Structures are given as structure tokens and as C-alpha cells.
Short mmCIF file of C-alpha atoms in Angstrom, two decimals:
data_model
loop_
_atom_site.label_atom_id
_atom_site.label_comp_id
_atom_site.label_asym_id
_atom_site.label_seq_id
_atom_site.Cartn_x
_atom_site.Cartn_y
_atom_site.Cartn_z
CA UNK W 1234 0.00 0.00 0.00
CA UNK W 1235 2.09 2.71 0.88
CA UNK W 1236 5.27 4.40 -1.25
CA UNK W 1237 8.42 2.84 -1.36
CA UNK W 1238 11.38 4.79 -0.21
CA UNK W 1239 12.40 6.97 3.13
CA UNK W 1240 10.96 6.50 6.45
CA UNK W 1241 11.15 8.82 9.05
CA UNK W 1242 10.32 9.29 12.35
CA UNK W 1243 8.54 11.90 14.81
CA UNK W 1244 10.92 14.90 15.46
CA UNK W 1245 11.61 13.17 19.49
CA UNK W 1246 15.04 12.19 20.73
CA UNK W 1247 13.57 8.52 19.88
CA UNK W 1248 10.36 6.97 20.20
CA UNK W 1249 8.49 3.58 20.29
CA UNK W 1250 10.80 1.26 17.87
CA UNK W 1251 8.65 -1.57 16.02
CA UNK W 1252 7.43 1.62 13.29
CA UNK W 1253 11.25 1.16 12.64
CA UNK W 1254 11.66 -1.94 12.81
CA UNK W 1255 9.08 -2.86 10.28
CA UNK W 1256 10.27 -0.03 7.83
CA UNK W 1257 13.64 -1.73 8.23
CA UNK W 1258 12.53 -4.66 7.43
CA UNK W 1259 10.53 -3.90 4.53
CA UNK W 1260 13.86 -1.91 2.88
CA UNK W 1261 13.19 1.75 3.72
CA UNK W 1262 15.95 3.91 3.45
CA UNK W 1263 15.78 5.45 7.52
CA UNK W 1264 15.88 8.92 7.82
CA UNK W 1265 17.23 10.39 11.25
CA UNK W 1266 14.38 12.79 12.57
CA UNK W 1267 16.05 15.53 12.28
CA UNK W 1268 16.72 15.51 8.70
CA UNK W 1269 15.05 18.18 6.63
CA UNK W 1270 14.52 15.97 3.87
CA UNK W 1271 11.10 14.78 3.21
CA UNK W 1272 9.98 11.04 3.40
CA UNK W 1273 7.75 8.83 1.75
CA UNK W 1274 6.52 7.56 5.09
CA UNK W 1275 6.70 9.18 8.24
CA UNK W 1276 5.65 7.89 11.10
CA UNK W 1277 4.90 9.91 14.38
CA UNK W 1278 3.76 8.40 18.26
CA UNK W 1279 2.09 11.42 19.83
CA UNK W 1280 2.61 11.18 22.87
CA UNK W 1281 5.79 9.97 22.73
CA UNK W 1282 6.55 6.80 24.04
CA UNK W 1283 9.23 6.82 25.67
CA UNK W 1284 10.18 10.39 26.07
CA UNK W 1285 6.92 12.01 27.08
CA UNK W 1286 6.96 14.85 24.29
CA UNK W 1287 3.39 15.79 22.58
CA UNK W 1288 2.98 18.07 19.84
CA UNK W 1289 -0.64 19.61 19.86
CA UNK W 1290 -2.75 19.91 16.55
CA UNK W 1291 -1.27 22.80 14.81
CA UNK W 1292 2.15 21.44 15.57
CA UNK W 1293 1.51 17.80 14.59
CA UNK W 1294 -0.21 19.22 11.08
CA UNK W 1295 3.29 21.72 10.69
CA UNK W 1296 4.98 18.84 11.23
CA UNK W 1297 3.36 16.50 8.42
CA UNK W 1298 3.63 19.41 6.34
CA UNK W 1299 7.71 20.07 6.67
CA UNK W 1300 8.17 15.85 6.60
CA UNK W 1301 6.41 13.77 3.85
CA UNK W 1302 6.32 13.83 0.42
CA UNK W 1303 3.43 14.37 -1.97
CA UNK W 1304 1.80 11.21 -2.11
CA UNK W 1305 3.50 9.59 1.19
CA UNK W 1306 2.03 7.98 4.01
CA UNK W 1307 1.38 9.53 7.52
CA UNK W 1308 1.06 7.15 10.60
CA UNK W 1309 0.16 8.81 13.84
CA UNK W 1310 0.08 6.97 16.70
CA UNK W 1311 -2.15 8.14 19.70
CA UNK W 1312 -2.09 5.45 21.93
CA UNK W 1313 -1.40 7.24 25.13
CA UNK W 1314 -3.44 10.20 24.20
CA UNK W 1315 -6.46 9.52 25.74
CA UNK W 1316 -4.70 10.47 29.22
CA UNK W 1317 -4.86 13.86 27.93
CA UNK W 1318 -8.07 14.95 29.43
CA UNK W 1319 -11.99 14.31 28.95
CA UNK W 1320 -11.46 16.41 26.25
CA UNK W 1321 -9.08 13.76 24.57
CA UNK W 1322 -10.84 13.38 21.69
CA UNK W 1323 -10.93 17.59 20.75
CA UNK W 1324 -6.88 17.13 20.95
CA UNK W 1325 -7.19 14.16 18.54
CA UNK W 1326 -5.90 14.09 14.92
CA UNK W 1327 -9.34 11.90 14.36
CA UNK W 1328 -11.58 15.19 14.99
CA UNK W 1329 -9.61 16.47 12.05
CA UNK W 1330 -11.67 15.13 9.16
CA UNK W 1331 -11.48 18.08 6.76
CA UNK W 1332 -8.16 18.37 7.30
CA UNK W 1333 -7.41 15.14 6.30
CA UNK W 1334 -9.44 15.05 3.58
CA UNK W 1335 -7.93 18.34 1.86
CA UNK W 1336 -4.67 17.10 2.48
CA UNK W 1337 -5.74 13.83 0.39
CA UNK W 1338 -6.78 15.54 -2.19
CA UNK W 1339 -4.56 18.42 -2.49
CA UNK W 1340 -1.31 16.59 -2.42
CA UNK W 1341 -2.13 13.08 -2.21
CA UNK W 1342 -0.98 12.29 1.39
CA UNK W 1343 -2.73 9.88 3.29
CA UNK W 1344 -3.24 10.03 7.03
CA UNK W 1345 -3.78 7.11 9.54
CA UNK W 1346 -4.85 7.38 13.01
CA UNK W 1347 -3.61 4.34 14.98
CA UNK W 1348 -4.92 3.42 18.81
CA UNK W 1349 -4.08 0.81 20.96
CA UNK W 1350 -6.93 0.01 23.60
CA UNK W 1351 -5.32 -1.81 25.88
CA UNK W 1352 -3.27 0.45 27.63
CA UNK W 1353 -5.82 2.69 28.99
CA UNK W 1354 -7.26 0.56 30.90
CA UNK W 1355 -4.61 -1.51 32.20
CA UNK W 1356 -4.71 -4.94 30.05
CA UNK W 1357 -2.61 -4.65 27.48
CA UNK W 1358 -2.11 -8.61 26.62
CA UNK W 1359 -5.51 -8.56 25.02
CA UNK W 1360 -3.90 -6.58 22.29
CA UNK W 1361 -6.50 -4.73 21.10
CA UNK W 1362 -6.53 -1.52 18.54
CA UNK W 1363 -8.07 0.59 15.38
CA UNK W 1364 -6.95 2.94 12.70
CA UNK W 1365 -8.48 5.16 11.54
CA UNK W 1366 -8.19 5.69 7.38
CA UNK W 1367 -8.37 8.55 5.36
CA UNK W 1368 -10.78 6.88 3.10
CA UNK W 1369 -12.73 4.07 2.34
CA UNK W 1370 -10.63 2.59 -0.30
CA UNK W 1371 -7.63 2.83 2.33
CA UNK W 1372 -9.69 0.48 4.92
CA UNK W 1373 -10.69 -1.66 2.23
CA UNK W 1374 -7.59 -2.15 1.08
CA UNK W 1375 -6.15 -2.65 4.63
CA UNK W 1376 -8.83 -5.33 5.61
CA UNK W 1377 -7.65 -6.82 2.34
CA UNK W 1378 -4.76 -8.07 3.66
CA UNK W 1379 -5.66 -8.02 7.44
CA UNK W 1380 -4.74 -11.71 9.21
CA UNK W 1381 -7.69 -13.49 9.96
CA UNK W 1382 -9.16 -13.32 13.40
CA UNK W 1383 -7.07 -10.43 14.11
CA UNK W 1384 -9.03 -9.70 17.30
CA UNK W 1385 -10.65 -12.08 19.38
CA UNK W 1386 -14.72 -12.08 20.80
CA UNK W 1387 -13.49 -11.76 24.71
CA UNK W 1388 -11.16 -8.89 23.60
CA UNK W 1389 -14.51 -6.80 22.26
CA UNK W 1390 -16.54 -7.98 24.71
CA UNK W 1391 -14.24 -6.59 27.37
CA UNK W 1392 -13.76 -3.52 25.41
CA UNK W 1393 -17.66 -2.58 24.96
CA UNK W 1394 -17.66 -3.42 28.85
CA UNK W 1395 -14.85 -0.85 29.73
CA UNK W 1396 -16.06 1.99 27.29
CA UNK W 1397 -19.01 2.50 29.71
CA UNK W 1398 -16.83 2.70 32.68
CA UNK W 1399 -17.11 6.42 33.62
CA UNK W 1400 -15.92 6.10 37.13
CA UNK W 1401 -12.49 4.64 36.02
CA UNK W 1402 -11.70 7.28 33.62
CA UNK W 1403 -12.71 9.74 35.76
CA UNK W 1404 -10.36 8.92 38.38
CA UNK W 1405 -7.71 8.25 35.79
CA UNK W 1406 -7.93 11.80 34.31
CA UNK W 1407 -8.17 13.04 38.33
CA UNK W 1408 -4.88 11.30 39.23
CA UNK W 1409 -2.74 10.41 37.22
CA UNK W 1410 -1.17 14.43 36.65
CA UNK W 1411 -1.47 14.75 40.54
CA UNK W 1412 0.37 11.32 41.41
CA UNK W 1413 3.06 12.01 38.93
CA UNK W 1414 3.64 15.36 40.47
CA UNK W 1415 3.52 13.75 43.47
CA UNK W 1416 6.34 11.45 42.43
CA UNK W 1417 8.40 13.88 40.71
CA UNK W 1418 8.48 16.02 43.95
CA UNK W 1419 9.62 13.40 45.94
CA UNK W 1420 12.65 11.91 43.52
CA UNK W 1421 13.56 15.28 42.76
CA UNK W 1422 14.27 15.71 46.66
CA UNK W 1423 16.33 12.60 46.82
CA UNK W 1424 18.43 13.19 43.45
CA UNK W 1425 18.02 17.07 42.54
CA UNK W 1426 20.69 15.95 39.39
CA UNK W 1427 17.54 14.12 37.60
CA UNK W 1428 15.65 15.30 35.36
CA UNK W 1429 12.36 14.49 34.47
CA UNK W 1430 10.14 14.04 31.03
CA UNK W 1431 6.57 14.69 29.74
CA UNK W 1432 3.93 16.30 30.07
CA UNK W 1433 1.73 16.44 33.22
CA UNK W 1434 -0.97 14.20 32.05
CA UNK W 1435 1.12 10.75 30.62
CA UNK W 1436 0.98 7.77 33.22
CA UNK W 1437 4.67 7.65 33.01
CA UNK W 1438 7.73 9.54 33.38
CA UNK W 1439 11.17 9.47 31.40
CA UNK W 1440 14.02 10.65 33.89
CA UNK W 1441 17.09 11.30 32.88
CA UNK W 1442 19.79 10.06 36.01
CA UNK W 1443 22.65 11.70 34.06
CA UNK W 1444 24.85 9.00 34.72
CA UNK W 1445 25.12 4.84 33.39
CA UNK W 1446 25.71 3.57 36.61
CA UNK W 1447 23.09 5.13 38.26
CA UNK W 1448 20.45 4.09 35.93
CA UNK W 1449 21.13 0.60 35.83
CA UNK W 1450 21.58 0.44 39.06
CA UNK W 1451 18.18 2.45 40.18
CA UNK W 1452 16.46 -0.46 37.35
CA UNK W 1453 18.38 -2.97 39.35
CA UNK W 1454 17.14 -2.08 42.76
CA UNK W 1455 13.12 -1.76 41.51
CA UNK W 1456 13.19 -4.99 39.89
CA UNK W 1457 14.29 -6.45 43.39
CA UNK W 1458 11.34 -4.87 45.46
CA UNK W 1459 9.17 -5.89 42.77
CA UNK W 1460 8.60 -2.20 41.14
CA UNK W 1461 9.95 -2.96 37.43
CA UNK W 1462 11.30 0.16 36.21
CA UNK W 1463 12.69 0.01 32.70
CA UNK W 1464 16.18 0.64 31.45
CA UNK W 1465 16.65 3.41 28.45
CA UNK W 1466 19.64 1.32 27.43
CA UNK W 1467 17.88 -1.94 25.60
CA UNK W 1468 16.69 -0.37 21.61
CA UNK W 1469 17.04 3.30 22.79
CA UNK W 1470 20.49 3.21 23.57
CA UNK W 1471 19.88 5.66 26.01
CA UNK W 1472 21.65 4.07 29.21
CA UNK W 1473 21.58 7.24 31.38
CA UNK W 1474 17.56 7.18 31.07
CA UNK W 1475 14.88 4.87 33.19
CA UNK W 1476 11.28 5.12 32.38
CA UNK W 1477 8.68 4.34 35.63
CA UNK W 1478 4.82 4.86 35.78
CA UNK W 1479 2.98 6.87 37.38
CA UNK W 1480 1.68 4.88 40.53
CA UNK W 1481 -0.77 5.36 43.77
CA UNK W 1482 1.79 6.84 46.67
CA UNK W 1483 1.84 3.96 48.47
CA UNK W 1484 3.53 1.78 45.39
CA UNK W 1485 5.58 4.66 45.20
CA UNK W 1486 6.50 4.47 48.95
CA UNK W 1487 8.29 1.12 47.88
CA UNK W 1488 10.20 2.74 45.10
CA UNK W 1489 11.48 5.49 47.17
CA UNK W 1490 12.52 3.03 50.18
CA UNK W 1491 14.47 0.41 47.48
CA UNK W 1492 16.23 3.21 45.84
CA UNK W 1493 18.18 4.57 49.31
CA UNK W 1494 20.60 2.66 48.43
CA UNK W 1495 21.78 4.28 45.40
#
């Protein structure tokens, strides 16, 4: 379906790797995201996963429009944008309809919207998502070539189930921005040299310990009280960095007591 050529990624110090991966193995040439050469496919996760950036709607169209070719491909990945708010879906590239459509027409482009649904609500080896095409001929052609049984009856049924949870989200949208603060304050006490990632509402945060040693050693210590905390190192090659959620204080409480001894 889409162009052959250049891939290229959102405009993040890196991001979520299996876009790459697959462009890589399907012979892309891999543009570095800061090139300023256009690509045939770009491919954008907004938020970022891992690093926590989020480019709002009239930065996310500027940057389609600076990155990808007449007649290219967009993918924009909103997985972890419902966090945003219970106005998620006003932030979303989906609301964007006439936009998209003009930008088919005018130069060609095609954009897809991609979710995952699992992650939201906290069961994310169902694996359940949608995209979201630019046109009917583009989901046709999609479901075309779609593996059978792609998604399984007791994922959807637990999906319609969830969708009608309003207490859950509510909460969610509540606490997550005031538990990450929360948790930000407190690590920032204990190592003021850290810095720390994202914006307010994600459900995780991307610190930077500033030094290798630290980092593996702070992933080290969580995974031995039974709070995994991953490694930047392992396909972001970014061994100074550790990425934790966002938790309830007292799973936090346990953090904060295993990593005294760093």
C-alpha cells in the first residue's frame, strides 16, 4: 500500500521502535528525525513513548507538512493520548476530518490514526486496537490483507464493557497528573541531578539520572522490590535514562525506600 522509499520518524530524541523496525525490514531507506529531507513515510507516536513529548494539533499538522512527500504515508500513533483529558478526543488528529481530507486531495498524502486500547485501561495482553483511514478505499484495502481473526470475541466484549466505565476514567484523568507530580516532587528531593520528562498528564515519566551507573543500578534495585522500572539502554540506547509509571503513593513508597541505596 504505501510508497516505497524513506521512512522517518517523529521529530523526538527517539520513540516507540517496532514503526522502525518494520520499515527496516521492509527496505526503507531510515531517515534520522532531524533531517530536513522529506519522506515517503513518516511515522509519528504522539505522545511519545518513551520520552513524554506531545505536539498539539497545529504542531503535529506543521509537522506533516515540513516531513512527507506528496503522495506519502502519515502514521500517527495516539495510543497514550487519551490520558490527555476528557477532552481527549478535541486534541485528537481523528476530529480532524477536513483536514485530512484536503490534504488527500490536495497533495495526495494519506493520514492514519492508529490506537491501541489496551493500555488505557490496564490490560494490554488482550492486544487490542483501530486505525483510523483517510478513506474508504484505504480500509478496504487494509482489511484486504488483514490476518484473519485479528481480534478475538473476549477482547470486544471486554472492550464494549470498559467503554461505559465512567468512574475509572474519571479517576484516571483526576490522578494520574497529581500522582506524577507527586512522584516527581519526591525523587527530585532525593536526586536534585535528575531530570524528568513529559507532560503532566502521561501515566509515566522518562528521567534522565545523568549518569550509566546510576540508571542501571536504580532499574536494578526496583526490579528487586518488585517495582519494574525500565532501562533506556535496551533499543534506545539511552543508558543514562529509566522510564517508571505513574503509581498510587503507596507503590511509590516502595520505590522510594528500594532506591536509598543508590
Amino acid at each position: 500500500m504505501a510508497p516505497q522509499g524513506t521512512w522517518k520518524p517523529g521529530p523526538f530524541n527517539t520513540q516507540y521502535k517496532e514503526y522502525e523496525r518494520s520499515a527496516r525490514n521492509n527496505d526503507y531507506e531510515l531517515l534520522p528525525s532531524n533531517s530536513i529531507d522529506k519522506a515517503n513515510v513518516a511515522c509519528l507516536v504522539n505522545p511519545c513513548n518513551p520520552t513524554g513529548d506531545y505536539l498539539d494539533l497545529p504542531e503535529l499538522k506543521q509537522w506533516i507538512s515540513d516531513n512527507v512527500l506528496p503522495g506519502g504515508y502519515v502514521l500517527i500513533d495516539e495510543s497514550m493520548q487519551p490520558w490527555h483529558s476528557p477532552q481527549f478526543r478535541e486534541h485528537s488528529l481523528t476530529t480532524q476530518r477536513e483536514y485530512v481530507e484536503d490534504l488527500y486531495k490536495s497533495q495526495g498524502i494519506s493520514v492514519f490514526v492508529m490506537h491501541s486500547w489496551t493500555k488505557l485501561w490496564c490490560c494490554t495482553g488482550l492486544r487490542l486496537g483501530s486505525v483510523v483511514c483517510p478513506t474508504a478505499d484505504h480500509m478496504r484495502a487494509i482489511k484486504k490483507i488483514q490476518v484473519p481473526w485479528s481480534v478475538n470475541t473476549v477482547a470486544l466484549a471486554f472492550l464494549n464493557a470498559v467503554v461505559t466505565d465512567d468512574v475509572y476514567l474519571e479517576k484516571t484523568w483526576k490522578m494520574t497528573p497529581e500522582w506524577r507530580q507527586q512522584t516527581i516532587d519526591r525523587l527530585g528531593k532525593m536526586f536534585p541531578d535528575w531530570e524528568f520528562h513529559g507532560r503532566s498528564f502521561l501515566s509515566w515519566i522518562w528521567v534522565d539520572t545523568k549518569s550509566e551507573q546510576v540508571a542501571e543500578k536504580a532499574v536494578d534495585l526496583a526490579k528487586e522490590a518488585g517495582v519494574p522500572v525500565r532501562s533506556g539502554r535496551p533499543g534506545y540506547n539511552l543508558p543514562t535514562f529509566v522510564r517508571l509509571a505513574v503509581r498510587e503513593p503507596a507503590k511509590v513508597d516502595v520505590l522510594i525506600n528500594a532506591w536509598k541505596a543508590i
